[in-house]
Short mmCIF file of C-alpha atoms in Angstrom, two decimals:
data_model
loop_
_atom_site.label_atom_id
_atom_site.label_comp_id
_atom_site.label_asym_id
_atom_site.label_seq_id
_atom_site.Cartn_x
_atom_site.Cartn_y
_atom_site.Cartn_z
CA UNK A 763 28.77 8.34 13.98
CA UNK A 764 31.06 7.68 11.04
CA UNK A 765 30.26 8.87 7.53
CA UNK A 766 29.66 5.31 6.29
CA UNK A 767 27.08 4.72 9.03
CA UNK A 768 25.47 8.09 8.50
CA UNK A 769 25.01 7.40 4.78
CA UNK A 770 23.06 4.21 5.49
CA UNK A 771 20.92 5.91 8.13
CA UNK A 772 20.33 9.01 5.95
CA UNK A 773 19.32 6.94 2.92
CA UNK A 774 16.84 5.04 5.05
CA UNK A 775 15.52 8.29 6.53
CA UNK A 776 14.85 9.91 3.15
CA UNK A 777 13.26 6.83 1.59
CA UNK A 778 10.98 6.60 4.64
CA UNK A 779 10.02 10.27 4.57
CA UNK A 780 9.40 11.39 0.98
CA UNK A 781 8.50 15.05 0.39
CA UNK A 782 9.08 15.84 4.05
CA UNK A 783 11.00 18.99 4.85
CA UNK A 784 13.75 18.32 7.41
CA UNK A 785 16.08 20.98 8.80
CA UNK A 786 19.84 20.41 8.88
CA UNK A 787 20.04 20.80 12.71
CA UNK A 788 17.82 17.70 12.98
CA UNK A 789 20.59 15.68 11.33
CA UNK A 790 23.52 17.35 13.13
CA UNK A 791 21.84 16.46 16.44
CA UNK A 792 20.74 12.95 15.42
CA UNK A 793 24.19 12.02 14.13
CA UNK A 794 26.26 14.27 16.38
CA UNK A 795 28.09 15.62 13.34
CA UNK A 796 29.14 19.03 11.98
CA UNK A 797 26.90 20.86 9.52
CA UNK A 798 29.63 20.67 6.88
CA UNK A 799 29.87 16.88 7.22
CA UNK A 800 26.10 16.50 6.88
CA UNK A 801 26.14 18.75 3.81
CA UNK A 802 28.75 16.51 2.20
CA UNK A 803 26.69 13.42 3.10
CA UNK A 804 23.62 14.95 1.50
CA UNK A 805 25.60 15.62 -1.66
CA UNK A 806 26.58 11.96 -1.89
CA UNK A 807 23.03 10.70 -1.20
CA UNK A 808 21.60 13.13 -3.77
CA UNK A 809 24.08 12.06 -6.47
CA UNK A 810 23.51 8.32 -5.98
CA UNK A 811 19.70 8.65 -5.86
CA UNK A 812 19.86 10.58 -9.15
CA UNK A 813 22.18 7.99 -10.71
CA UNK A 814 19.84 5.19 -9.62
CA UNK A 815 16.99 7.09 -11.29
CA UNK A 816 14.74 7.08 -8.22
CA UNK A 817 14.70 10.69 -7.07
CA UNK A 818 16.75 13.56 -5.70
CA UNK A 819 17.26 15.75 -2.66
CA UNK A 820 15.93 19.28 -2.86
CA UNK A 821 17.89 21.70 -0.71
CA UNK A 822 16.21 24.81 0.65
CA UNK A 823 18.75 27.48 1.67
CA UNK A 824 18.48 30.11 4.40
CA UNK A 825 17.45 30.17 8.05
CA UNK A 826 14.35 28.02 7.46
CA UNK A 827 16.45 25.85 5.18
CA UNK A 828 16.67 22.14 5.06
CA UNK A 829 16.32 19.27 2.71
CA UNK A 830 13.51 17.24 1.15
CA UNK A 831 13.61 13.96 -0.75
CA UNK A 832 11.58 14.09 -3.97
CA UNK A 833 10.97 10.57 -5.33
CA UNK A 834 11.07 10.39 -9.07
CA UNK A 835 10.92 7.50 -11.49
CA UNK A 836 13.22 8.29 -14.41
CA UNK A 837 11.63 8.30 -17.86
CA UNK A 838 13.79 5.39 -18.96
CA UNK A 839 12.89 3.29 -15.91
CA UNK A 840 9.21 4.10 -16.41
CA UNK A 841 9.23 3.13 -20.08
CA UNK A 842 11.03 -0.15 -19.42
CA UNK A 843 8.55 -0.98 -16.71
CA UNK A 844 5.56 -0.21 -18.94
CA UNK A 845 6.99 -2.35 -21.76
CA UNK A 846 7.32 -5.31 -19.39
CA UNK A 847 3.79 -4.71 -18.12
CA UNK A 848 2.40 -4.74 -21.68
CA UNK A 849 4.20 -8.01 -22.31
CA UNK A 850 2.79 -9.57 -19.12
CA UNK A 851 -0.76 -8.47 -19.97
CA UNK A 852 -0.63 -9.77 -23.56
CA UNK A 853 -1.28 -13.30 -22.34
CA UNK A 854 -4.33 -14.96 -23.87
CA UNK A 855 -5.13 -16.88 -20.66
CA UNK A 856 -6.03 -13.49 -19.16
CA UNK A 857 -9.07 -13.10 -21.40
CA UNK A 858 -12.30 -13.41 -19.40
CA UNK A 859 -15.91 -13.67 -20.61
CA UNK A 860 -17.13 -10.31 -21.90
CA UNK A 861 -13.72 -9.28 -23.14
CA UNK A 862 -12.43 -8.35 -19.68
CA UNK A 863 -8.84 -8.98 -18.72
CA UNK A 864 -7.68 -10.79 -15.57
CA UNK A 865 -5.33 -8.39 -13.77
CA UNK A 866 -5.84 -9.42 -10.12
CA UNK A 867 -2.43 -11.10 -9.94
CA UNK A 868 -0.70 -7.85 -10.91
CA UNK A 869 -2.87 -5.78 -8.57
CA UNK A 870 -2.19 -8.35 -5.83
CA UNK A 871 1.59 -8.07 -6.05
CA UNK A 872 2.77 -5.34 -3.64
CA UNK A 873 6.05 -4.86 -5.54
CA UNK A 874 4.25 -4.36 -8.89
CA UNK A 875 1.71 -2.05 -7.27
CA UNK A 876 4.51 0.04 -5.79
CA UNK A 877 6.17 0.42 -9.19
CA UNK A 878 2.88 1.38 -10.88
CA UNK A 879 2.33 3.94 -8.12
CA UNK A 880 5.77 5.41 -8.70
CA UNK A 881 5.31 5.82 -12.43
CA UNK A 882 1.91 7.50 -11.97
CA UNK A 883 3.09 9.68 -9.07
CA UNK A 884 6.07 10.90 -11.12
CA UNK A 885 3.64 12.24 -13.71
CA UNK A 886 1.73 14.18 -11.02
CA UNK A 887 4.73 15.28 -9.00
CA UNK A 888 4.37 19.04 -9.69
CA UNK A 889 0.59 19.34 -9.32
CA UNK A 890 0.50 20.01 -5.57
CA UNK A 891 -1.96 17.21 -4.92
CA UNK A 892 -3.58 17.28 -1.44
CA UNK A 893 -5.31 13.92 -1.53
CA UNK A 894 -5.67 10.81 -3.70
CA UNK A 895 -9.24 9.61 -4.30
CA UNK A 896 -10.24 6.17 -5.54
CA UNK A 897 -13.35 4.01 -5.63
CA UNK A 898 -13.63 0.63 -3.93
CA UNK A 899 -12.24 -1.97 -4.56
CA UNK A 900 -9.57 -2.59 -7.15
CA UNK A 901 -8.13 0.89 -7.33
CA UNK A 902 -7.36 0.98 -3.60
CA UNK A 903 -3.83 -0.51 -3.62
CA UNK A 904 -2.82 1.71 -6.55
CA UNK A 905 -4.20 4.77 -4.79
CA UNK A 906 -2.08 4.02 -1.70
CA UNK A 907 1.00 3.44 -3.84
CA UNK A 908 0.58 6.85 -5.50
CA UNK A 909 -0.31 8.58 -2.22
CA UNK A 910 2.71 7.09 -0.49
CA UNK A 911 5.06 8.67 -3.05
CA UNK A 912 3.21 12.00 -2.99
CA UNK A 913 3.01 11.81 0.82
CA UNK A 914 -0.70 12.64 0.96
CA UNK A 915 -3.75 10.79 2.37
CA UNK A 916 -6.14 8.49 0.48
CA UNK A 917 -9.92 8.85 0.45
CA UNK A 918 -12.05 5.92 -0.71
CA UNK A 919 -15.38 6.45 -2.43
CA UNK A 920 -17.79 3.60 -1.69
CA UNK A 921 -20.77 2.12 -3.48
CA UNK A 922 -22.71 1.96 -0.21
CA UNK A 923 -22.53 4.01 3.01
CA UNK A 924 -21.01 2.41 6.11
CA UNK A 925 -22.03 3.02 9.68
CA UNK A 926 -18.39 3.37 10.75
CA UNK A 927 -17.84 6.50 8.69
CA UNK A 928 -20.52 8.87 9.95
CA UNK A 929 -22.64 11.16 7.77
CA UNK A 930 -21.93 11.18 4.07
CA UNK A 931 -22.66 12.78 0.69
CA UNK A 932 -23.97 10.57 -2.09
CA UNK A 933 -24.72 10.91 -5.80
CA UNK A 934 -26.24 8.74 -8.51
CA UNK A 935 -24.55 8.29 -11.86
CA UNK A 936 -24.93 6.20 -15.00
CA UNK A 937 -22.30 3.53 -15.44
CA UNK A 938 -20.75 3.71 -18.92
CA UNK A 939 -20.51 0.00 -19.63
CA UNK A 940 -23.64 -1.38 -17.94
CA UNK A 941 -25.81 1.76 -18.41
CA UNK A 942 -27.20 1.14 -14.94
CA UNK A 943 -27.81 3.86 -12.38
CA UNK A 944 -25.34 3.44 -9.56
CA UNK A 945 -24.60 5.22 -6.30
CA UNK A 946 -21.40 6.63 -4.89
CA UNK A 947 -20.83 7.76 -1.34
CA UNK A 948 -18.14 9.79 0.39
CA UNK A 949 -18.14 10.46 4.15
CA UNK A 950 -18.40 14.17 4.95
CA UNK A 951 -15.42 14.05 7.28
CA UNK A 952 -13.11 12.50 4.75
CA UNK A 953 -12.40 15.43 2.44
CA UNK A 954 -11.80 19.13 3.06
CA UNK A 955 -13.51 21.73 0.89
CA UNK A 956 -11.47 22.88 -2.10
CA UNK A 957 -8.82 20.18 -1.94
CA UNK A 958 -6.56 19.43 -4.92
CA UNK A 959 -7.42 15.89 -5.85
CA UNK A 960 -5.86 13.14 -7.93
CA UNK A 961 -8.24 10.35 -8.98
CA UNK A 962 -6.70 6.88 -9.31
CA UNK A 963 -8.35 3.73 -10.65
CA UNK A 964 -7.25 0.43 -12.10
CA UNK A 965 -9.29 0.37 -15.28
CA UNK A 966 -11.19 2.78 -17.51
CA UNK A 967 -13.53 1.93 -20.36
CA UNK A 968 -16.03 4.66 -21.22
CA UNK A 969 -15.10 6.45 -18.00
CA UNK A 970 -18.52 6.44 -16.33
CA UNK A 971 -17.12 5.55 -12.92
CA UNK A 972 -14.49 8.27 -13.04
CA UNK A 973 -17.08 10.75 -14.25
CA UNK A 974 -19.23 9.74 -11.27
CA UNK A 975 -16.31 10.43 -8.94
CA UNK A 976 -15.84 13.86 -10.54
CA UNK A 977 -19.50 14.72 -9.89
CA UNK A 978 -19.24 13.55 -6.29
CA UNK A 979 -16.05 15.57 -5.79
CA UNK A 980 -17.82 18.68 -7.10
CA UNK A 981 -20.04 18.44 -4.02
CA UNK A 982 -16.87 19.00 -1.97
CA UNK A 983 -15.69 21.81 -4.29
CA UNK A 984 -12.60 19.73 -4.96
CA UNK A 985 -10.25 20.53 -7.85
CA UNK A 986 -9.56 17.40 -9.88
CA UNK A 987 -5.95 18.06 -10.83
CA UNK A 988 -5.19 14.67 -12.34
CA UNK A 989 -6.74 11.34 -13.27
CA UNK A 990 -4.51 8.28 -13.45
CA UNK A 991 -5.43 4.74 -14.48
CA UNK A 992 -3.40 1.58 -14.84
CA UNK A 993 -5.21 0.43 -17.98
CA UNK A 994 -7.57 2.02 -20.47
CA UNK A 995 -9.61 0.04 -22.97
CA UNK A 996 -11.74 1.14 -25.88
CA UNK A 997 -15.45 0.78 -25.36
CA UNK A 998 -17.09 -0.03 -28.69
CA UNK A 999 -20.56 0.96 -27.56
CA UNK A 1000 -19.93 4.19 -25.70
CA UNK A 1001 -17.87 7.22 -26.37
CA UNK A 1002 -15.38 8.12 -23.68
CA UNK A 1003 -16.80 10.65 -21.23
CA UNK A 1004 -13.47 11.51 -19.57
CA UNK A 1005 -11.00 13.55 -21.61
CA UNK A 1006 -8.02 14.43 -19.54
CA UNK A 1007 -6.40 11.36 -18.00
CA UNK A 1008 -3.10 9.51 -17.79
CA UNK A 1009 -2.89 5.80 -18.56
CA UNK A 1010 0.00 3.39 -18.18
CA UNK A 1011 -1.21 0.86 -20.72
CA UNK A 1012 -3.87 0.74 -23.41
CA UNK A 1013 -5.72 -2.50 -24.15
CA UNK A 1014 -6.93 -2.87 -27.74
CA UNK A 1015 -8.27 -5.61 -29.94
CA UNK A 1016 -9.43 -8.11 -27.34
CA UNK A 1017 -10.44 -10.92 -29.69
CA UNK A 1018 -12.28 -13.50 -27.60
CA UNK A 1019 -12.68 -15.99 -30.45
CA UNK A 1020 -9.07 -15.94 -31.55
CA UNK A 1021 -7.98 -15.50 -27.90
CA UNK A 1022 -5.79 -12.58 -28.84
CA UNK A 1023 -5.07 -9.29 -27.04
CA UNK A 1024 -2.98 -6.30 -27.90
CA UNK A 1025 -1.59 -4.17 -25.08
CA UNK A 1026 0.38 -1.00 -25.84
CA UNK A 1027 1.93 1.72 -23.68
CA UNK A 1028 -0.69 4.27 -22.58
CA UNK A 1029 -0.62 8.04 -23.04
CA UNK A 1030 1.82 8.54 -20.14
CA UNK A 1031 4.67 7.74 -22.55
CA UNK A 1032 3.56 10.33 -25.12
CA UNK B 868 32.06 3.09 -7.39
CA UNK B 869 33.32 4.43 -4.09
CA UNK B 870 32.28 2.90 -0.76
CA UNK B 871 30.21 5.95 0.18
CA UNK B 872 28.22 5.69 -3.05
CA UNK B 873 27.84 1.94 -2.72
CA UNK B 874 26.42 2.27 0.79
CA UNK B 875 23.64 4.58 -0.43
CA UNK B 876 22.85 2.32 -3.40
CA UNK B 877 22.97 -0.85 -1.27
CA UNK B 878 20.68 0.59 1.41
CA UNK B 879 18.18 1.56 -1.28
CA UNK B 880 18.45 -1.90 -2.87
CA UNK B 881 17.72 -3.78 0.35
CA UNK B 882 14.84 -1.54 1.43
CA UNK B 883 13.33 -2.03 -2.03
CA UNK B 884 13.75 -5.81 -2.01
CA UNK B 885 12.85 -7.19 1.41
CA UNK B 886 13.23 -10.96 1.95
CA UNK B 887 14.79 -11.34 -1.47
CA UNK B 888 17.84 -13.56 -1.75
CA UNK B 889 20.63 -11.85 -3.69
CA UNK B 890 23.98 -13.44 -4.48
CA UNK B 891 27.23 -11.55 -3.80
CA UNK B 892 28.33 -11.71 -7.48
CA UNK B 893 25.27 -9.59 -8.33
CA UNK B 894 26.72 -6.78 -6.22
CA UNK B 895 30.37 -7.22 -7.30
CA UNK B 896 29.19 -6.87 -10.93
CA UNK B 897 26.73 -4.04 -10.28
CA UNK B 898 29.27 -1.97 -8.35
CA UNK B 899 32.44 -3.25 -10.03
CA UNK B 900 33.95 -3.96 -6.61
CA UNK B 901 35.84 -6.83 -4.94
CA UNK B 902 33.94 -9.41 -2.92
CA UNK B 903 35.81 -8.36 0.21
CA UNK B 904 34.73 -4.74 -0.21
CA UNK B 905 31.10 -5.74 -0.69
CA UNK B 906 31.30 -7.94 2.42
CA UNK B 907 32.54 -4.99 4.44
CA UNK B 908 29.74 -2.81 3.01
CA UNK B 909 27.15 -5.40 3.99
CA UNK B 910 28.56 -5.43 7.53
CA UNK B 911 28.09 -1.68 7.80
CA UNK B 912 24.54 -1.74 6.35
CA UNK B 913 23.58 -4.62 8.67
CA UNK B 914 24.91 -2.85 11.76
CA UNK B 915 23.15 0.46 11.04
CA UNK B 916 19.82 -1.21 10.14
CA UNK B 917 19.96 -3.06 13.45
CA UNK B 918 20.83 0.11 15.36
CA UNK B 919 17.93 1.93 13.70
CA UNK B 920 15.67 -0.95 14.81
CA UNK B 921 14.24 -1.61 11.34
CA UNK B 922 15.75 -4.96 10.37
CA UNK B 923 18.93 -6.84 9.56
CA UNK B 924 20.82 -8.58 6.77
CA UNK B 925 20.82 -12.37 6.84
CA UNK B 926 23.92 -13.84 5.21
CA UNK B 927 23.79 -17.30 3.66
CA UNK B 928 27.26 -18.83 3.29
CA UNK B 929 28.50 -21.29 0.66
CA UNK B 930 28.35 -21.58 -3.12
CA UNK B 931 24.64 -20.68 -3.27
CA UNK B 932 25.31 -18.01 -0.69
CA UNK B 933 24.14 -14.45 -0.65
CA UNK B 934 22.30 -11.98 1.46
CA UNK B 935 18.72 -11.16 2.34
CA UNK B 936 17.22 -8.14 4.09
CA UNK B 937 14.78 -9.13 6.82
CA UNK B 938 12.68 -6.13 7.88
CA UNK B 939 11.93 -6.04 11.56
CA UNK B 940 10.26 -3.51 13.76
CA UNK B 941 12.01 -3.52 17.12
CA UNK B 942 9.87 -4.22 20.18
CA UNK B 943 10.57 -0.78 21.57
CA UNK B 944 9.63 0.97 18.33
CA UNK B 945 6.47 -1.14 18.11
CA UNK B 946 5.37 -0.37 21.65
CA UNK B 947 5.98 3.35 21.24
CA UNK B 948 3.97 3.36 18.05
CA UNK B 949 1.07 1.47 19.65
CA UNK B 950 1.03 3.87 22.62
CA UNK B 951 0.75 6.83 20.25
CA UNK B 952 -1.99 5.06 18.32
CA UNK B 953 -4.01 4.45 21.52
CA UNK B 954 -3.67 8.11 22.38
CA UNK B 955 -4.85 9.19 18.89
CA UNK B 956 -7.87 6.86 19.04
CA UNK B 957 -8.95 7.98 22.52
CA UNK B 958 -10.58 11.07 21.06
CA UNK B 959 -14.27 11.44 21.86
CA UNK B 960 -15.02 13.08 18.49
CA UNK B 961 -14.31 9.67 16.96
CA UNK B 962 -17.40 8.11 18.54
CA UNK B 963 -20.03 7.31 15.92
CA UNK B 964 -23.65 6.17 16.34
CA UNK B 965 -23.82 2.55 17.48
CA UNK B 966 -20.59 2.78 19.44
CA UNK B 967 -18.38 2.55 16.35
CA UNK B 968 -15.14 4.46 16.12
CA UNK B 969 -14.09 6.68 13.22
CA UNK B 970 -10.70 5.38 12.04
CA UNK B 971 -10.79 6.29 8.33
CA UNK B 972 -8.27 9.09 8.79
CA UNK B 973 -5.73 6.65 10.22
CA UNK B 974 -6.48 4.03 7.56
CA UNK B 975 -6.22 6.78 4.93
CA UNK B 976 -2.71 7.88 5.93
CA UNK B 977 -0.15 5.85 3.92
CA UNK B 978 2.60 6.50 6.47
CA UNK B 979 0.47 5.26 9.39
CA UNK B 980 -0.69 2.26 7.38
CA UNK B 981 2.93 1.38 6.59
CA UNK B 982 3.85 1.48 10.27
CA UNK B 983 0.88 -0.66 11.28
CA UNK B 984 1.86 -3.14 8.58
CA UNK B 985 5.40 -3.29 9.91
CA UNK B 986 4.35 -3.98 13.48
CA UNK B 987 1.97 -6.76 12.39
CA UNK B 988 4.42 -8.26 9.89
CA UNK B 989 7.15 -8.40 12.55
CA UNK B 990 4.88 -10.63 14.64
CA UNK B 991 4.39 -13.02 11.68
CA UNK B 992 7.95 -12.88 10.38
CA UNK B 993 8.85 -16.53 11.13
CA UNK B 994 5.59 -18.15 9.99
CA UNK B 995 6.52 -18.67 6.31
CA UNK B 996 3.40 -16.94 5.08
CA UNK B 997 2.69 -17.43 1.34
CA UNK B 998 -0.14 -14.94 0.95
CA UNK B 999 -2.02 -12.25 2.87
CA UNK B 1000 -5.83 -12.45 2.67
CA UNK B 1001 -8.23 -9.64 3.54
CA UNK B 1002 -11.86 -8.76 2.90
CA UNK B 1003 -12.99 -5.66 1.03
CA UNK B 1004 -12.80 -2.74 1.85
CA UNK B 1005 -11.12 -1.30 4.90
CA UNK B 1006 -8.58 -4.03 5.53
CA UNK B 1007 -7.08 -3.69 2.03
CA UNK B 1008 -4.41 -1.04 2.72
CA UNK B 1009 -3.30 -2.85 5.89
CA UNK B 1010 -3.09 -6.14 3.99
CA UNK B 1011 -0.79 -4.55 1.39
CA UNK B 1012 1.36 -2.98 4.09
CA UNK B 1013 1.86 -6.38 5.76
CA UNK B 1014 2.36 -8.18 2.44
CA UNK B 1015 4.91 -5.64 1.31
CA UNK B 1016 7.09 -6.36 4.36
CA UNK B 1017 6.62 -10.14 4.06
CA UNK B 1018 7.16 -9.87 0.27
CA UNK B 1019 4.11 -11.98 -0.59
CA UNK B 1020 0.97 -11.30 -2.67
CA UNK B 1021 -2.43 -10.09 -1.41
CA UNK B 1022 -5.75 -11.79 -2.15
CA UNK B 1023 -8.97 -9.88 -1.57
CA UNK B 1024 -12.17 -11.64 -0.55
CA UNK B 1025 -15.23 -9.83 -1.87
CA UNK B 1026 -18.85 -9.57 -0.80
CA UNK B 1027 -20.00 -9.99 -4.40
CA UNK B 1028 -18.43 -11.72 -7.43
CA UNK B 1029 -16.97 -9.54 -10.19
CA UNK B 1030 -16.95 -10.35 -13.88
CA UNK B 1031 -13.29 -9.33 -14.16
CA UNK B 1032 -12.08 -12.12 -11.91
CA UNK B 1033 -13.41 -15.26 -13.61
CA UNK B 1034 -14.97 -18.25 -11.85
CA UNK B 1035 -15.09 -18.16 -8.06
CA UNK B 1036 -15.87 -20.04 -4.86
CA UNK B 1037 -18.43 -18.55 -2.49
CA UNK B 1038 -19.75 -19.29 0.99
CA UNK B 1039 -22.47 -17.93 3.24
CA UNK B 1040 -21.80 -17.04 6.85
CA UNK B 1041 -23.55 -15.35 9.75
CA UNK B 1042 -22.19 -11.93 10.66
CA UNK B 1043 -21.46 -11.68 14.36
CA UNK B 1044 -22.71 -8.17 14.97
CA UNK B 1045 -25.70 -7.94 12.61
CA UNK B 1046 -26.64 -11.66 12.75
CA UNK B 1047 -27.42 -11.45 9.04
CA UNK B 1048 -26.46 -14.10 6.53
CA UNK B 1049 -23.78 -12.71 4.26
CA UNK B 1050 -21.82 -13.96 1.27
CA UNK B 1051 -18.08 -14.07 0.63
CA UNK B 1052 -16.42 -14.79 -2.68
CA UNK B 1053 -12.88 -15.64 -3.73
CA UNK B 1054 -11.88 -16.12 -7.38
CA UNK B 1055 -10.59 -19.63 -8.07
CA UNK B 1056 -7.45 -18.35 -9.75
CA UNK B 1057 -6.43 -16.16 -6.87
CA UNK B 1058 -5.20 -18.74 -4.34
CA UNK B 1059 -3.19 -21.96 -4.69
CA UNK B 1060 -4.26 -25.09 -2.81
CA UNK B 1061 -2.61 -25.54 0.57
CA UNK B 1062 -1.15 -22.04 0.86
CA UNK B 1063 0.03 -20.65 4.21
CA UNK B 1064 -2.23 -17.70 4.80
CA UNK B 1065 -2.24 -14.66 7.06
CA UNK B 1066 -5.63 -12.95 7.48
CA UNK B 1067 -5.54 -9.19 7.99
CA UNK B 1068 -8.46 -6.88 8.84
CA UNK B 1069 -8.94 -3.47 10.34
CA UNK B 1070 -11.47 -4.26 13.03
CA UNK B 1071 -12.81 -7.29 14.91
CA UNK B 1072 -15.83 -7.45 17.19
CA UNK B 1073 -17.30 -10.94 17.62
CA UNK B 1074 -15.13 -12.15 14.74
CA UNK B 1075 -17.91 -13.31 12.38
CA UNK B 1076 -16.24 -11.83 9.31
CA UNK B 1077 -12.89 -13.42 10.09
CA UNK B 1078 -14.61 -16.71 10.82
CA UNK B 1079 -16.31 -16.46 7.43
CA UNK B 1080 -12.93 -15.94 5.78
CA UNK B 1081 -11.59 -19.00 7.57
CA UNK B 1082 -14.46 -21.13 6.22
CA UNK B 1083 -13.91 -19.81 2.71
CA UNK B 1084 -10.18 -20.51 2.96
CA UNK B 1085 -10.93 -24.10 3.99
CA UNK B 1086 -12.40 -24.56 0.52
CA UNK B 1087 -8.89 -23.86 -0.81
CA UNK B 1088 -7.28 -26.13 1.81
CA UNK B 1089 -5.37 -23.10 3.02
CA UNK B 1090 -3.54 -23.13 6.37
CA UNK B 1091 -4.46 -20.04 8.36
CA UNK B 1092 -1.13 -19.38 10.07
CA UNK B 1093 -1.99 -16.01 11.57
CA UNK B 1094 -4.79 -13.49 12.03
CA UNK B 1095 -3.90 -9.85 12.54
CA UNK B 1096 -6.22 -6.93 13.23
CA UNK B 1097 -5.59 -3.26 13.86
CA UNK B 1098 -8.30 -2.97 16.52
CA UNK B 1099 -10.39 -5.39 18.53
CA UNK B 1100 -13.46 -4.38 20.48
CA UNK B 1101 -15.63 -6.28 22.91
CA UNK B 1102 -19.02 -7.26 21.64
CA UNK B 1103 -21.49 -7.22 24.52
CA UNK B 1104 -24.06 -9.36 22.75
CA UNK B 1105 -21.94 -12.05 21.18
CA UNK B 1106 -19.11 -14.17 22.36
CA UNK B 1107 -15.96 -14.02 20.29
CA UNK B 1108 -15.84 -16.80 17.71
CA UNK B 1109 -12.16 -16.33 16.81
CA UNK B 1110 -9.60 -17.41 19.39
CA UNK B 1111 -6.13 -17.09 18.02
CA UNK B 1112 -5.45 -13.59 16.72
CA UNK B 1113 -3.06 -10.67 17.12
CA UNK B 1114 -4.38 -7.15 17.77
CA UNK B 1115 -2.53 -3.85 17.89
CA UNK B 1116 -5.08 -2.03 20.04
CA UNK B 1117 -8.08 -2.97 22.11
CA UNK B 1118 -11.09 -0.65 22.33
CA UNK B 1119 -13.04 -0.88 25.58
CA UNK B 1120 -15.72 1.10 27.34
CA UNK B 1121 -17.14 3.12 24.49
CA UNK B 1122 -19.55 5.27 26.46
CA UNK B 1123 -21.74 7.09 23.94
CA UNK B 1124 -23.59 9.16 26.52
CA UNK B 1125 -20.50 10.38 28.35
CA UNK B 1126 -18.60 10.48 25.04
CA UNK B 1127 -15.74 8.53 26.50
CA UNK B 1128 -13.55 5.78 25.03
CA UNK B 1129 -10.73 3.74 26.42
CA UNK B 1130 -8.13 2.35 24.04
CA UNK B 1131 -5.35 0.07 25.30
CA UNK B 1132 -2.52 -1.83 23.61
CA UNK B 1133 -3.73 -5.10 22.10
CA UNK B 1134 -2.44 -8.61 22.72
CA UNK B 1135 0.57 -8.07 20.39
CA UNK B 1136 2.37 -6.40 23.31
CA UNK B 1137 1.77 -9.31 25.69
#
């Protein structure tokens, strides 16, 4: 195979297999090329990926050596994306009764979801996450977008147990905004003891739901390494019960009467 | 930019922007290269993508001309993947009470989900789908995987209305397996009248849930162009109420006593 062809195939391979360790002999066999040629190819791919601001190749030397593609969303790309997102959300027709914001169009767009996942995953890149946990329903696409970049599985906490998931662990918690007692369930099989977990959700007000997830994860002795949300909003009635989290955008001053919203970059840009 | 660098950047661009029409001047400006050089690059990218069995570039000639990446999972790749999937599912420890099958690990693996989405999307590639519709919860990741390849949005039907989605349309339907009356809800804003829809779900027995979705979509005058499921299973008690669907695998003979399952390729391979 010629270099030009190899570069296309290699780029595709790395984008398809993020954070996967691949030995050089795999490539020399696949492309029927010398180790030195492959090394040069990898140098080119690495340089262009860095220039495009989407990641880099990590080379591991020695006998067990090889190469790994680490996706990364450059700070500049992330900030531009978040600015655009704020602008999109600051649309008065999004205001719903109760001061909620319509975001289903954004969460329904696979391209947007992928970008949000990349920005969040970049922030958690060094935390050695084993699994991404979310709660049904709206956080699910974001959780997969983050997990896909981190190359780890997703586990979905449910509000009700399902027969197709076997035995499960459940807890009760108090929802921050409605002050109701609610239930959360996680199938026993779905999470290993002591896993490093990243919690992902679309929206956080007081943080009751995320706090509920934390309590449920304690039952599995999981280590909550990170909490990431698309949007945070101030809750006037309740104090926030979650301290350490990362948000992409922060919704403030939802004025239902004046039909006015203010959306600013979240703490991820700090 | 040199050809080698351009090929890496171009490959990344197309994989990131499936089914998106891009004019040649966009590339000549981005890479500061002659039209003839870009055309040669596109030829190389097209050839390698085809050889890898993952898609091809569609060139549109003329003044409004340009190029579009059409993802495609080759028949051979699809069949190999489905065979492996059957093998993975034919594991007796997956049998749950009631003859259900534990599949959450597969549905929780972003890489697997992406592959399943590719195989299904390839089958629906020519149907001019406008939107992928699924029902909460388990079909959601599959729906995004299909939508991402088709480059269309996802709309999620819920069992209960949510305050953060505004006014909605709801219907009642009879579930095939439990024979209970259930409710389905779709926010008014989420779907345009007369859209071409592809329904995606993880599992189909009698097909009551999918039939419910079809009734709900009628309220939006949507055209159901395709129905895709990961797994279908025979329901001994009820006749199937959905006729025209595409399945990746077919689960038969779940013998709870003998702890035995048989999983075969679904009708997508026919």
